[in-house]
Amino acid sequence: MSCTYSSASVLSSPDTPPGLDKKRHTRYWLRCLRTHLPSAYIPNDSNRMTLAFFTISALDLLSSLVPNTTPEERAAYIDWIYSCQIPSGGFRASPSHDLSAVKDGSAQWDPANVPATYFALATLLILGDDLNRVRRKETLKWLRCMQRDDGSFGETLVNGKIEGGMDTRFGYCATCVRYILRGKREGPDPTSEEQDTDVDALVECLRKAETYDGGMSEMPFHEAHAGFTYCAIAALHFIDRFPWPIRSQPSEGQRAFNKMPLRKEGIVSTTSSEQQGGIKTRGLTSPDLTIHWLASRLTATISSEDEEDTYADETDTPETCHDAHSFVHTANFPTSMGETSEKSRPTSHFALDWVGFNGRCNKVADTCYAFWVGAGLTLMNASRVIHPTPVRRYLLEQTAHIVGGFGKLPGDPPDVYHSYLGLAALSLLETAAQAAHESPREGRDKPVEERELKALDACMCVSIEAKSRLYAIWQRWGVHDGKDWDGGG
């Protein structure tokens, strides 16, 4: 196994979780906020709203946003986000798309963008904005137009045609926008008089993307992927269509209920999750299988070197190629050299000191999947199936960079995407460790000053503190009566 590790932290003992260098990571994110990003980001100029979200939210998780910015600066960030709002609803992905000065034919080149709208609203919450300037009614109307007949959501609306992908990422972003602007309740919005999106159709679309092994793919009959699986799970939470509470031994009635087809004669869809007489179709036909698939994404293959059988003769030990035999099940058909290697396999070895997650079967671990998988398990109330310490060591000792931030793989330079999801994953691990009583330093319920990172809402992917600001906003809008609020987590 490769022992490449970052110099961002000193290797700790297996029994002692490493600490997060908050100052180093804060400096990294402040550079991203206040200076030009490296030239490699030039192709992402059209995604500046996304980059802004990662930067602002990362500083918030580090409790470094308010201490390192002035009220005037934060107000300017809020104004910048609103400058990207489209009058007909939604937000553009970058100010470089703003063609409002061009009066004729500019709308098709300057459309609102579903992911950008989610990132804009989430960033406004992080910055403490009251969302008073959000064109709520127009955005809800636009969002309904972004849904296709098959239940999926697109990215943009150009000349009346839905453009962009149709996978669960867009369903996730759309349901988050819907959640922020009107909560979980189904049916016409009483305050804006806007019709709701077709929740049943979305659930059906998500269920069609389920795979035989419990994961979710971008479309039917494709390979399961951890990112798509998380997005589907979180979307179901936003629309209050998650399956029955996960139990170790679900009843036959629960099993049958979760597998019930969407449009079955006699089945009625309710407009309130509190109505006990009606039945609403739930997503995920086999939650236990989904948990198993997510947990199976754990891997000790953390670099490209770990994938290789160096001499192509099966003599690499588990310390140098620990997953090679499990990939092809060579123990069932061993050569003499391979059999010798299997007999020498130790019962415990240092390879398990660092454990990451991959996004698909037989792939190398990647920083971002520590969030996609970890958050998915958290939302399914199954984070207990993962031992947090080896994953934490993988992030802090393998992919954390000496200048701050996280790379995709050990030795990679940091990038905004992996650096944010690395912090998000660490926040969830900190909470999970406290729940498992693994480390006195970690825990969700500790005061902010005692936690390394703010507690993260696994569904919205922002701090629970930021999400909690929705409560007062919903009350002001009149869309909240106390029954929709889940408090975050």
Tab-separated table of C-alpha atoms in Angstrom:
chain	number	residue	atom	x	y	z
A	1	MET	CA	0.000	0.000	0.000
A	2	SER	CA	1.126	3.505	-0.732
A	3	CYS	CA	2.086	5.467	2.340
A	4	THR	CA	1.843	8.834	0.606
A	5	TYR	CA	0.414	11.350	3.021
A	6	SER	CA	0.009	15.062	3.281
A	7	SER	CA	2.298	17.155	5.399
A	8	ALA	CA	-0.742	19.149	6.443
A	9	SER	CA	-0.855	17.126	9.647
A	10	VAL	CA	1.529	14.909	11.555
A	11	LEU	CA	0.635	11.227	11.525
A	12	SER	CA	-1.183	10.304	14.704
A	13	SER	CA	-1.396	6.988	16.468
A	14	PRO	CA	-4.182	4.637	15.323
A	15	ASP	CA	-6.067	5.224	18.562
A	16	THR	CA	-5.832	9.030	18.505
A	17	PRO	CA	-7.883	10.917	15.920
A	18	PRO	CA	-5.797	13.648	14.286
A	19	GLY	CA	-6.691	17.271	14.791
A	20	LEU	CA	-7.865	19.722	12.132
A	21	ASP	CA	-5.557	22.665	11.477
A	22	LYS	CA	-8.311	25.279	11.351
A	23	LYS	CA	-5.927	28.209	10.846
A	24	ARG	CA	-4.365	26.589	7.792
A	25	HIS	CA	-7.736	25.782	6.240
A	26	THR	CA	-9.084	29.236	7.069
A	27	ARG	CA	-6.151	30.841	5.264
A	28	TYR	CA	-6.830	28.658	2.228
A	29	TRP	CA	-10.475	29.694	2.050
A	30	LEU	CA	-9.735	33.374	2.662
A	31	ARG	CA	-7.362	33.255	-0.312
A	32	CYS	CA	-10.187	31.763	-2.372
A	33	LEU	CA	-12.497	34.539	-1.187
A	34	ARG	CA	-10.246	37.543	-1.641
A	35	THR	CA	-7.843	36.738	-4.448
A	36	HIS	CA	-8.124	35.401	-7.967
A	37	LEU	CA	-8.501	31.640	-8.173
A	38	PRO	CA	-5.809	29.743	-10.119
A	39	SER	CA	-6.029	29.717	-13.897
A	40	ALA	CA	-7.399	26.172	-13.831
A	41	TYR	CA	-10.721	27.664	-12.699
A	42	ILE	CA	-11.164	29.790	-15.826
A	43	PRO	CA	-13.485	27.215	-17.468
A	44	ASN	CA	-15.642	27.469	-14.331
A	45	ASP	CA	-16.351	31.176	-14.713
A	46	SER	CA	-19.908	30.169	-15.621
A	47	ASN	CA	-20.239	28.461	-12.227
A	48	ARG	CA	-19.225	31.318	-9.975
A	49	MET	CA	-22.333	30.969	-7.807
A	50	THR	CA	-21.242	27.418	-7.010
A	51	LEU	CA	-17.706	28.533	-6.164
A	52	ALA	CA	-19.123	31.296	-3.961
A	53	PHE	CA	-21.247	28.802	-2.042
A	54	PHE	CA	-18.315	26.486	-1.372
A	55	THR	CA	-16.150	29.372	-0.191
A	56	ILE	CA	-18.688	31.096	2.068
A	57	SER	CA	-20.037	27.848	3.515
A	58	ALA	CA	-16.547	26.484	4.220
A	59	LEU	CA	-15.636	29.585	6.211
A	60	ASP	CA	-18.931	29.259	8.060
A	61	LEU	CA	-18.220	25.619	9.001
A	62	LEU	CA	-14.807	26.724	10.275
A	63	SER	CA	-16.474	29.496	12.346
A	64	SER	CA	-14.204	31.844	10.398
A	65	LEU	CA	-16.676	33.809	8.274
A	66	VAL	CA	-17.779	36.524	10.712
A	67	PRO	CA	-14.369	36.999	12.420
A	68	ASN	CA	-12.621	37.499	9.075
A	69	THR	CA	-15.171	39.635	7.205
A	70	THR	CA	-16.840	42.941	8.018
A	71	PRO	CA	-20.609	43.530	7.993
A	72	GLU	CA	-20.074	45.715	4.932
A	73	GLU	CA	-18.279	42.910	3.108
A	74	ARG	CA	-21.007	40.406	3.928
A	75	ALA	CA	-23.644	42.873	2.763
A	76	ALA	CA	-21.714	43.238	-0.493
A	77	TYR	CA	-21.680	39.462	-0.953
A	78	ILE	CA	-25.452	39.426	-0.457
A	79	ASP	CA	-25.896	42.207	-3.023
A	80	TRP	CA	-23.710	40.280	-5.466
A	81	ILE	CA	-25.951	37.229	-5.153
A	82	TYR	CA	-29.100	39.294	-5.704
A	83	SER	CA	-27.507	40.863	-8.768
A	84	CYS	CA	-27.697	37.376	-10.279
A	85	GLN	CA	-31.447	37.029	-9.673
A	86	ILE	CA	-33.610	36.736	-12.780
A	87	PRO	CA	-36.792	38.883	-12.683
A	88	SER	CA	-38.906	35.951	-13.893
A	89	GLY	CA	-37.609	33.710	-11.105
A	90	GLY	CA	-34.447	31.837	-10.151
A	91	PHE	CA	-30.790	32.882	-10.211
A	92	ARG	CA	-28.194	32.848	-12.964
A	93	ALA	CA	-25.023	30.832	-12.399
A	94	SER	CA	-22.621	33.731	-12.946
A	95	PRO	CA	-22.727	37.506	-13.420
A	96	SER	CA	-20.902	36.944	-16.694
A	97	HIS	CA	-24.249	35.713	-18.064
A	98	ASP	CA	-26.016	38.970	-17.263
A	99	LEU	CA	-27.351	40.372	-20.512
A	100	SER	CA	-30.059	42.548	-18.983
A	101	ALA	CA	-28.674	45.571	-20.825
A	102	VAL	CA	-29.534	43.843	-24.089
A	103	LYS	CA	-33.278	44.209	-24.602
A	104	ASP	CA	-33.955	41.978	-27.591
A	105	GLY	CA	-33.436	38.219	-27.574
A	106	SER	CA	-31.195	38.132	-24.516
A	107	ALA	CA	-33.378	35.910	-22.329
A	108	GLN	CA	-32.311	32.701	-24.059
A	109	TRP	CA	-28.659	33.450	-23.287
A	110	ASP	CA	-29.313	34.496	-19.704
A	111	PRO	CA	-31.550	31.816	-18.146
A	112	ALA	CA	-32.070	30.997	-14.506
A	113	ASN	CA	-30.213	27.874	-13.422
A	114	VAL	CA	-31.578	25.242	-10.997
A	115	PRO	CA	-28.292	24.361	-9.191
A	116	ALA	CA	-27.294	28.043	-9.078
A	117	THR	CA	-30.638	28.912	-7.489
A	118	TYR	CA	-30.046	26.341	-4.749
A	119	PHE	CA	-26.504	27.642	-4.166
A	120	ALA	CA	-27.708	31.255	-4.132
A	121	LEU	CA	-30.473	30.649	-1.583
A	122	ALA	CA	-28.225	28.517	0.625
A	123	THR	CA	-25.463	31.135	0.571
A	124	LEU	CA	-27.929	33.874	1.463
A	125	LEU	CA	-28.981	31.856	4.513
A	126	ILE	CA	-25.346	31.383	5.548
A	127	LEU	CA	-24.773	35.134	5.271
A	128	GLY	CA	-27.789	35.810	7.492
A	129	ASP	CA	-30.016	37.352	4.832
A	130	ASP	CA	-33.774	37.379	5.479
A	131	LEU	CA	-34.612	36.436	1.841
A	132	ASN	CA	-36.877	39.490	1.599
A	133	ARG	CA	-35.551	40.300	-1.858
A	134	VAL	CA	-36.051	36.787	-3.242
A	135	ARG	CA	-38.698	36.685	-5.968
A	136	ARG	CA	-40.388	33.813	-4.225
A	137	LYS	CA	-43.604	33.561	-6.236
A	138	GLU	CA	-41.788	33.875	-9.547
A	139	THR	CA	-39.170	31.315	-8.526
A	140	LEU	CA	-41.786	28.758	-7.491
A	141	LYS	CA	-43.586	29.229	-10.806
A	142	TRP	CA	-40.307	28.883	-12.735
A	143	LEU	CA	-39.350	25.804	-10.743
A	144	ARG	CA	-42.562	24.057	-11.747
A	145	CYS	CA	-41.697	24.756	-15.394
A	146	MET	CA	-38.328	23.053	-14.880
A	147	GLN	CA	-39.913	19.632	-14.286
A	148	ARG	CA	-40.301	17.218	-17.188
A	149	ASP	CA	-43.228	14.885	-17.755
A	150	ASP	CA	-41.169	11.943	-16.448
A	151	GLY	CA	-40.708	13.724	-13.110
A	152	SER	CA	-37.069	14.724	-13.574
A	153	PHE	CA	-35.809	18.294	-13.412
A	154	GLY	CA	-33.561	20.055	-15.897
A	155	GLU	CA	-30.981	22.783	-15.478
A	156	THR	CA	-32.290	25.751	-17.486
A	157	LEU	CA	-35.368	26.787	-19.457
A	158	VAL	CA	-34.578	28.191	-22.905
A	159	ASN	CA	-37.395	29.328	-25.185
A	160	GLY	CA	-39.789	27.106	-23.280
A	161	LYS	CA	-37.590	24.006	-23.604
A	162	ILE	CA	-36.013	22.328	-20.584
A	163	GLU	CA	-32.277	21.964	-21.141
A	164	GLY	CA	-29.544	20.190	-19.208
A	165	GLY	CA	-29.254	16.858	-17.437
A	166	MET	CA	-32.036	14.807	-15.934
A	167	ASP	CA	-30.302	12.895	-13.158
A	168	THR	CA	-30.835	13.084	-9.409
A	169	ARG	CA	-28.485	16.048	-8.957
A	170	PHE	CA	-31.051	18.358	-10.502
A	171	GLY	CA	-33.875	16.721	-8.573
A	172	TYR	CA	-31.907	17.356	-5.392
A	173	CYS	CA	-31.279	21.028	-6.182
A	174	ALA	CA	-34.902	21.562	-7.230
A	175	THR	CA	-36.329	19.979	-4.081
A	176	CYS	CA	-33.970	22.032	-1.919
A	177	VAL	CA	-35.160	25.242	-3.611
A	178	ARG	CA	-38.747	24.096	-3.078
A	179	TYR	CA	-38.010	23.283	0.575
A	180	ILE	CA	-36.416	26.666	1.275
A	181	LEU	CA	-39.252	28.600	-0.360
A	182	ARG	CA	-42.274	26.633	0.863
A	183	GLY	CA	-41.302	23.807	3.210
A	184	LYS	CA	-42.317	20.173	2.768
A	185	ARG	CA	-46.062	20.619	2.386
A	186	GLU	CA	-47.608	19.387	-0.845
A	187	GLY	CA	-50.289	21.073	-2.907
A	188	PRO	CA	-50.844	24.710	-3.918
A	189	ASP	CA	-48.864	27.201	-1.861
A	190	PRO	CA	-51.440	29.174	0.162
A	191	THR	CA	-49.305	32.303	0.344
A	192	SER	CA	-48.259	32.612	-3.298
A	193	GLU	CA	-51.178	30.713	-4.893
A	194	GLU	CA	-48.613	28.864	-7.001
A	195	GLN	CA	-49.210	25.223	-7.882
A	196	ASP	CA	-46.780	22.650	-6.536
A	197	THR	CA	-44.338	20.566	-8.525
A	198	ASP	CA	-45.435	17.009	-9.305
A	199	VAL	CA	-44.025	15.274	-6.240
A	200	ASP	CA	-45.444	11.859	-7.170
A	201	ALA	CA	-43.770	12.005	-10.582
A	202	LEU	CA	-40.418	12.867	-9.022
A	203	VAL	CA	-40.665	9.949	-6.593
A	204	GLU	CA	-41.486	7.610	-9.461
A	205	CYS	CA	-38.533	8.970	-11.445
A	206	LEU	CA	-36.182	8.391	-8.512
A	207	ARG	CA	-37.426	4.867	-7.945
A	208	LYS	CA	-36.861	3.970	-11.584
A	209	ALA	CA	-33.186	4.874	-11.099
A	210	GLU	CA	-32.722	2.326	-8.291
A	211	THR	CA	-30.286	-0.446	-9.103
A	212	TYR	CA	-30.398	-4.126	-8.223
A	213	ASP	CA	-27.739	-3.684	-5.535
A	214	GLY	CA	-29.452	-0.859	-3.651
A	215	GLY	CA	-27.737	2.213	-5.083
A	216	MET	CA	-29.081	4.898	-7.386
A	217	SER	CA	-27.950	5.716	-10.907
A	218	GLU	CA	-28.463	8.734	-13.155
A	219	MET	CA	-31.124	6.875	-15.113
A	220	PRO	CA	-32.703	3.395	-15.276
A	221	PHE	CA	-30.386	0.429	-15.895
A	222	HIS	CA	-27.165	2.377	-15.350
A	223	GLU	CA	-24.496	1.764	-12.723
A	224	ALA	CA	-25.125	2.918	-9.165
A	225	HIS	CA	-23.150	5.959	-8.056
A	226	ALA	CA	-22.692	7.387	-4.561
A	227	GLY	CA	-23.309	10.991	-5.621
A	228	PHE	CA	-26.577	10.141	-7.344
A	229	THR	CA	-27.581	7.982	-4.378
A	230	TYR	CA	-27.057	10.807	-1.897
A	231	CYS	CA	-28.963	13.266	-4.079
A	232	ALA	CA	-31.926	10.881	-4.308
A	233	ILE	CA	-31.966	10.247	-0.545
A	234	ALA	CA	-31.755	13.965	0.283
A	235	ALA	CA	-34.417	14.859	-2.297
A	236	LEU	CA	-36.792	12.364	-0.697
A	237	HIS	CA	-36.166	14.021	2.667
A	238	PHE	CA	-36.923	17.473	1.247
A	239	ILE	CA	-40.300	16.328	-0.085
A	240	ASP	CA	-41.107	14.168	2.951
A	241	ARG	CA	-41.220	10.973	0.906
A	242	PHE	CA	-38.491	9.019	2.614
A	243	PRO	CA	-39.403	5.388	3.468
A	244	TRP	CA	-40.549	4.167	6.827
A	245	PRO	CA	-38.039	4.735	9.659
A	246	ILE	CA	-35.129	2.362	9.233
A	247	ARG	CA	-35.231	-0.613	11.606
A	248	SER	CA	-32.930	-3.558	11.932
A	249	GLN	CA	-35.807	-5.915	11.076
A	250	PRO	CA	-38.562	-4.061	9.147
A	251	SER	CA	-41.971	-5.636	9.211
A	252	GLU	CA	-43.481	-7.302	6.163
A	253	GLY	CA	-46.028	-4.500	6.037
A	254	GLN	CA	-43.264	-1.873	5.897
A	255	ARG	CA	-41.434	-3.848	3.227
A	256	ALA	CA	-44.557	-4.108	1.106
A	257	PHE	CA	-45.370	-0.442	1.645
A	258	ASN	CA	-41.965	0.740	0.450
A	259	LYS	CA	-42.261	-1.419	-2.698
A	260	MET	CA	-45.796	-0.325	-3.521
A	261	PRO	CA	-46.101	0.890	-7.137
A	262	LEU	CA	-46.850	4.557	-7.604
A	263	ARG	CA	-50.089	4.520	-9.543
A	264	LYS	CA	-51.955	1.555	-8.152
A	265	GLU	CA	-55.728	1.560	-8.180
A	266	GLY	CA	-57.120	2.502	-4.785
A	267	ILE	CA	-53.936	4.240	-3.625
A	268	VAL	CA	-54.466	7.935	-2.974
A	269	SER	CA	-51.839	10.625	-2.560
A	270	THR	CA	-52.331	12.968	0.366
A	271	THR	CA	-51.475	16.625	0.583
A	272	SER	CA	-50.343	16.387	4.203
A	273	SER	CA	-47.877	14.001	5.744
A	274	GLU	CA	-49.972	14.057	8.910
A	275	GLN	CA	-53.046	12.519	7.262
A	276	GLN	CA	-53.100	8.947	8.447
A	277	GLY	CA	-55.934	7.828	6.202
A	278	GLY	CA	-54.124	8.389	2.915
A	279	ILE	CA	-51.041	6.726	1.493
A	280	LYS	CA	-48.169	8.519	-0.213
A	281	THR	CA	-45.669	6.651	-2.312
A	282	ARG	CA	-42.242	6.550	-0.744
A	283	GLY	CA	-38.882	6.391	-2.438
A	284	LEU	CA	-36.305	3.596	-2.024
A	285	THR	CA	-37.938	0.200	-2.284
A	286	SER	CA	-35.277	-1.476	-0.120
A	287	PRO	CA	-33.683	0.926	2.412
A	288	ASP	CA	-31.653	-1.839	4.079
A	289	LEU	CA	-30.101	-2.748	0.738
A	290	THR	CA	-29.274	0.920	0.114
A	291	ILE	CA	-27.523	1.115	3.488
A	292	HIS	CA	-25.566	-2.029	2.595
A	293	TRP	CA	-24.542	-0.547	-0.761
A	294	LEU	CA	-23.414	2.714	0.841
A	295	ALA	CA	-21.455	0.916	3.557
A	296	SER	CA	-19.807	-1.197	0.856
A	297	ARG	CA	-18.222	1.946	-0.569
A	298	LEU	CA	-15.624	1.786	2.214
A	299	THR	CA	-12.226	0.929	0.784
A	300	ALA	CA	-8.603	0.909	1.857
A	301	THR	CA	-7.577	1.518	-1.754
A	302	ILE	CA	-6.752	5.181	-1.318
A	303	SER	CA	-4.360	5.867	-4.192
A	304	SER	CA	-3.825	4.656	-7.737
A	305	GLU	CA	-0.758	2.704	-6.585
A	306	ASP	CA	-2.964	0.559	-4.376
A	307	GLU	CA	-4.890	-0.716	-7.395
A	308	GLU	CA	-1.878	-2.314	-9.035
A	309	ASP	CA	-0.555	-5.819	-8.642
A	310	THR	CA	3.009	-4.596	-9.044
A	311	TYR	CA	4.565	-7.724	-10.546
A	312	ALA	CA	1.383	-9.160	-12.048
A	313	ASP	CA	2.039	-12.409	-10.201
A	314	GLU	CA	-0.322	-12.087	-7.203
A	315	THR	CA	2.599	-11.896	-4.790
A	316	ASP	CA	1.767	-8.429	-3.502
A	317	THR	CA	0.751	-8.633	0.130
A	318	PRO	CA	-2.330	-6.984	1.533
A	319	GLU	CA	-0.025	-4.226	2.739
A	320	THR	CA	0.898	-3.272	-0.804
A	321	CYS	CA	-2.219	-4.237	-2.720
A	322	HIS	CA	-4.779	-4.963	-0.049
A	323	ASP	CA	-7.888	-4.947	-2.247
A	324	ALA	CA	-6.501	-6.802	-5.270
A	325	HIS	CA	-7.725	-10.249	-4.280
A	326	SER	CA	-11.196	-9.064	-3.290
A	327	PHE	CA	-11.607	-7.423	-6.690
A	328	VAL	CA	-11.366	-10.670	-8.645
A	329	HIS	CA	-11.936	-13.232	-5.855
A	330	THR	CA	-8.649	-14.945	-6.591
A	331	ALA	CA	-8.954	-16.891	-3.342
A	332	ASN	CA	-11.459	-19.080	-5.181
A	333	PHE	CA	-9.066	-19.711	-8.086
A	334	PRO	CA	-5.575	-19.176	-6.678
A	335	THR	CA	-2.298	-19.768	-8.383
A	336	SER	CA	0.388	-21.291	-6.196
A	337	MET	CA	1.973	-17.869	-5.686
A	338	GLY	CA	-1.403	-16.281	-5.030
A	339	GLU	CA	-2.229	-19.013	-2.494
A	340	THR	CA	1.019	-18.285	-0.691
A	341	SER	CA	0.114	-14.600	-0.596
A	342	GLU	CA	-3.321	-15.356	0.818
A	343	LYS	CA	-1.860	-17.527	3.595
A	344	SER	CA	0.441	-14.690	4.627
A	345	ARG	CA	-2.410	-12.190	4.917
A	346	PRO	CA	-2.236	-10.665	8.408
A	347	THR	CA	-5.353	-10.474	10.547
A	348	SER	CA	-4.696	-6.800	11.220
A	349	HIS	CA	-2.486	-4.441	9.262
A	350	PHE	CA	-1.751	-0.780	8.888
A	351	ALA	CA	-3.736	-0.522	5.673
A	352	LEU	CA	-6.879	-0.081	7.748
A	353	ASP	CA	-5.444	2.922	9.543
A	354	TRP	CA	-6.681	4.965	6.571
A	355	VAL	CA	-10.035	4.129	5.038
A	356	GLY	CA	-11.905	6.168	2.453
A	357	PHE	CA	-14.999	5.848	0.299
A	358	ASN	CA	-15.315	5.278	-3.410
A	359	GLY	CA	-18.222	6.308	-5.602
A	360	ARG	CA	-18.639	3.044	-7.514
A	361	CYS	CA	-17.579	-0.562	-7.110
A	362	ASN	CA	-13.862	-1.278	-7.487
A	363	LYS	CA	-12.796	2.364	-7.641
A	364	VAL	CA	-10.161	4.268	-5.669
A	365	ALA	CA	-11.219	6.321	-2.647
A	366	ASP	CA	-11.896	9.993	-3.300
A	367	THR	CA	-12.253	12.830	-0.785
A	368	CYS	CA	-15.680	13.927	-1.992
A	369	TYR	CA	-17.250	10.505	-1.417
A	370	ALA	CA	-16.546	10.787	2.285
A	371	PHE	CA	-19.388	13.293	2.151
A	372	TRP	CA	-21.650	11.711	-0.482
A	373	VAL	CA	-21.600	8.351	1.302
A	374	GLY	CA	-21.328	9.644	4.848
A	375	ALA	CA	-24.201	12.083	4.424
A	376	GLY	CA	-26.334	9.413	2.763
A	377	LEU	CA	-25.822	7.088	5.712
A	378	THR	CA	-26.512	9.940	8.124
A	379	LEU	CA	-29.834	10.703	6.433
A	380	MET	CA	-30.726	7.011	6.673
A	381	ASN	CA	-29.900	7.024	10.381
A	382	ALA	CA	-27.118	4.528	9.720
A	383	SER	CA	-23.894	6.456	10.334
A	384	ARG	CA	-23.203	3.994	13.168
A	385	VAL	CA	-22.196	1.316	10.636
A	386	ILE	CA	-19.026	3.316	9.853
A	387	HIS	CA	-16.025	3.611	12.184
A	388	PRO	CA	-15.252	7.369	11.972
A	389	THR	CA	-11.599	7.420	13.026
A	390	PRO	CA	-9.971	5.683	9.997
A	391	VAL	CA	-12.001	7.873	7.622
A	392	ARG	CA	-10.999	10.978	9.532
A	393	ARG	CA	-7.349	9.914	9.367
A	394	TYR	CA	-7.677	9.333	5.621
A	395	LEU	CA	-8.931	12.881	5.125
A	396	LEU	CA	-6.532	14.657	7.471
A	397	GLU	CA	-3.400	12.582	6.840
A	398	GLN	CA	-3.796	11.600	3.192
A	399	THR	CA	-5.759	14.182	1.187
A	400	ALA	CA	-5.445	17.351	3.319
A	401	HIS	CA	-2.877	19.663	1.722
A	402	ILE	CA	-0.027	21.562	3.338
A	403	VAL	CA	-1.460	24.917	2.135
A	404	GLY	CA	-4.935	24.063	3.390
A	405	GLY	CA	-7.872	22.513	1.641
A	406	PHE	CA	-8.172	18.957	0.332
A	407	GLY	CA	-7.210	17.265	-2.896
A	408	LYS	CA	-9.119	14.556	-4.700
A	409	LEU	CA	-6.449	11.916	-4.018
A	410	PRO	CA	-3.341	11.773	-1.812
A	411	GLY	CA	-0.729	14.160	-3.194
A	412	ASP	CA	-3.211	16.120	-5.326
A	413	PRO	CA	-3.355	19.917	-4.993
A	414	PRO	CA	-6.436	21.267	-3.215
A	415	ASP	CA	-9.478	22.384	-5.171
A	416	VAL	CA	-12.603	24.202	-4.025
A	417	TYR	CA	-14.965	21.276	-4.606
A	418	HIS	CA	-13.033	18.601	-2.714
A	419	SER	CA	-11.912	21.068	-0.054
A	420	TYR	CA	-15.490	21.942	0.859
A	421	LEU	CA	-16.813	18.396	0.829
A	422	GLY	CA	-13.796	17.307	2.890
A	423	LEU	CA	-14.798	19.760	5.609
A	424	ALA	CA	-18.461	18.747	5.317
A	425	ALA	CA	-17.486	15.098	5.762
A	426	LEU	CA	-15.326	15.916	8.796
A	427	SER	CA	-18.243	17.714	10.418
A	428	LEU	CA	-20.445	14.640	9.991
A	429	LEU	CA	-17.649	12.400	11.296
A	430	GLU	CA	-17.259	14.647	14.328
A	431	THR	CA	-20.941	14.204	15.073
A	432	ALA	CA	-20.817	10.454	14.435
A	433	ALA	CA	-17.806	10.013	16.725
A	434	GLN	CA	-19.610	11.758	19.549
A	435	ALA	CA	-22.633	9.535	19.041
A	436	ALA	CA	-20.345	6.487	19.244
A	437	HIS	CA	-18.461	7.961	22.229
A	438	GLU	CA	-15.169	7.510	20.416
A	439	SER	CA	-13.448	10.762	21.224
A	440	PRO	CA	-13.967	13.346	23.937
A	441	ARG	CA	-13.042	16.118	21.533
A	442	GLU	CA	-15.842	15.386	19.050
A	443	GLY	CA	-19.576	15.888	19.145
A	444	ARG	CA	-22.525	17.673	17.578
A	445	ASP	CA	-24.057	18.829	20.852
A	446	LYS	CA	-20.969	20.613	22.105
A	447	PRO	CA	-20.869	24.416	22.001
A	448	VAL	CA	-19.464	25.791	18.746
A	449	GLU	CA	-16.257	26.902	20.455
A	450	GLU	CA	-15.573	23.320	21.562
A	451	ARG	CA	-16.192	21.676	18.196
A	452	GLU	CA	-13.598	21.723	15.448
A	453	LEU	CA	-16.332	22.423	12.893
A	454	LYS	CA	-19.920	23.569	13.126
A	455	ALA	CA	-22.466	20.771	12.978
A	456	LEU	CA	-23.590	20.142	9.394
A	457	ASP	CA	-27.117	19.559	8.134
A	458	ALA	CA	-26.566	16.472	6.006
A	459	CYS	CA	-29.543	17.204	3.790
A	460	MET	CA	-28.937	20.838	2.830
A	461	CYS	CA	-25.123	20.592	3.126
A	462	VAL	CA	-24.841	23.782	5.180
A	463	SER	CA	-24.323	24.307	8.887
A	464	ILE	CA	-27.325	23.555	11.075
A	465	GLU	CA	-26.961	27.107	12.354
A	466	ALA	CA	-27.472	28.494	8.839
A	467	LYS	CA	-30.435	26.232	8.144
A	468	SER	CA	-32.083	27.217	11.427
A	469	ARG	CA	-32.597	30.738	10.061
A	470	LEU	CA	-35.316	29.302	7.849
A	471	TYR	CA	-37.636	28.935	10.828
A	472	ALA	CA	-38.198	32.683	11.269
A	473	ILE	CA	-38.364	33.225	7.508
A	474	TRP	CA	-41.072	30.560	7.128
A	475	GLN	CA	-43.050	32.120	9.953
A	476	ARG	CA	-42.876	35.514	8.252
A	477	TRP	CA	-44.011	33.995	4.967
A	478	GLY	CA	-46.820	32.126	6.670
A	479	VAL	CA	-45.792	28.738	5.268
A	480	HIS	CA	-44.792	27.152	8.574
A	481	ASP	CA	-47.035	26.003	11.413
A	482	GLY	CA	-44.463	24.026	13.364
A	483	LYS	CA	-45.092	20.661	11.727
A	484	ASP	CA	-42.627	20.896	8.842
A	485	TRP	CA	-39.583	21.902	10.858
A	486	ASP	CA	-37.078	19.098	11.327
A	487	GLY	CA	-34.416	21.173	13.043
A	488	GLY	CA	-31.571	19.966	10.825
A	489	GLY	CA	-29.068	17.226	11.297
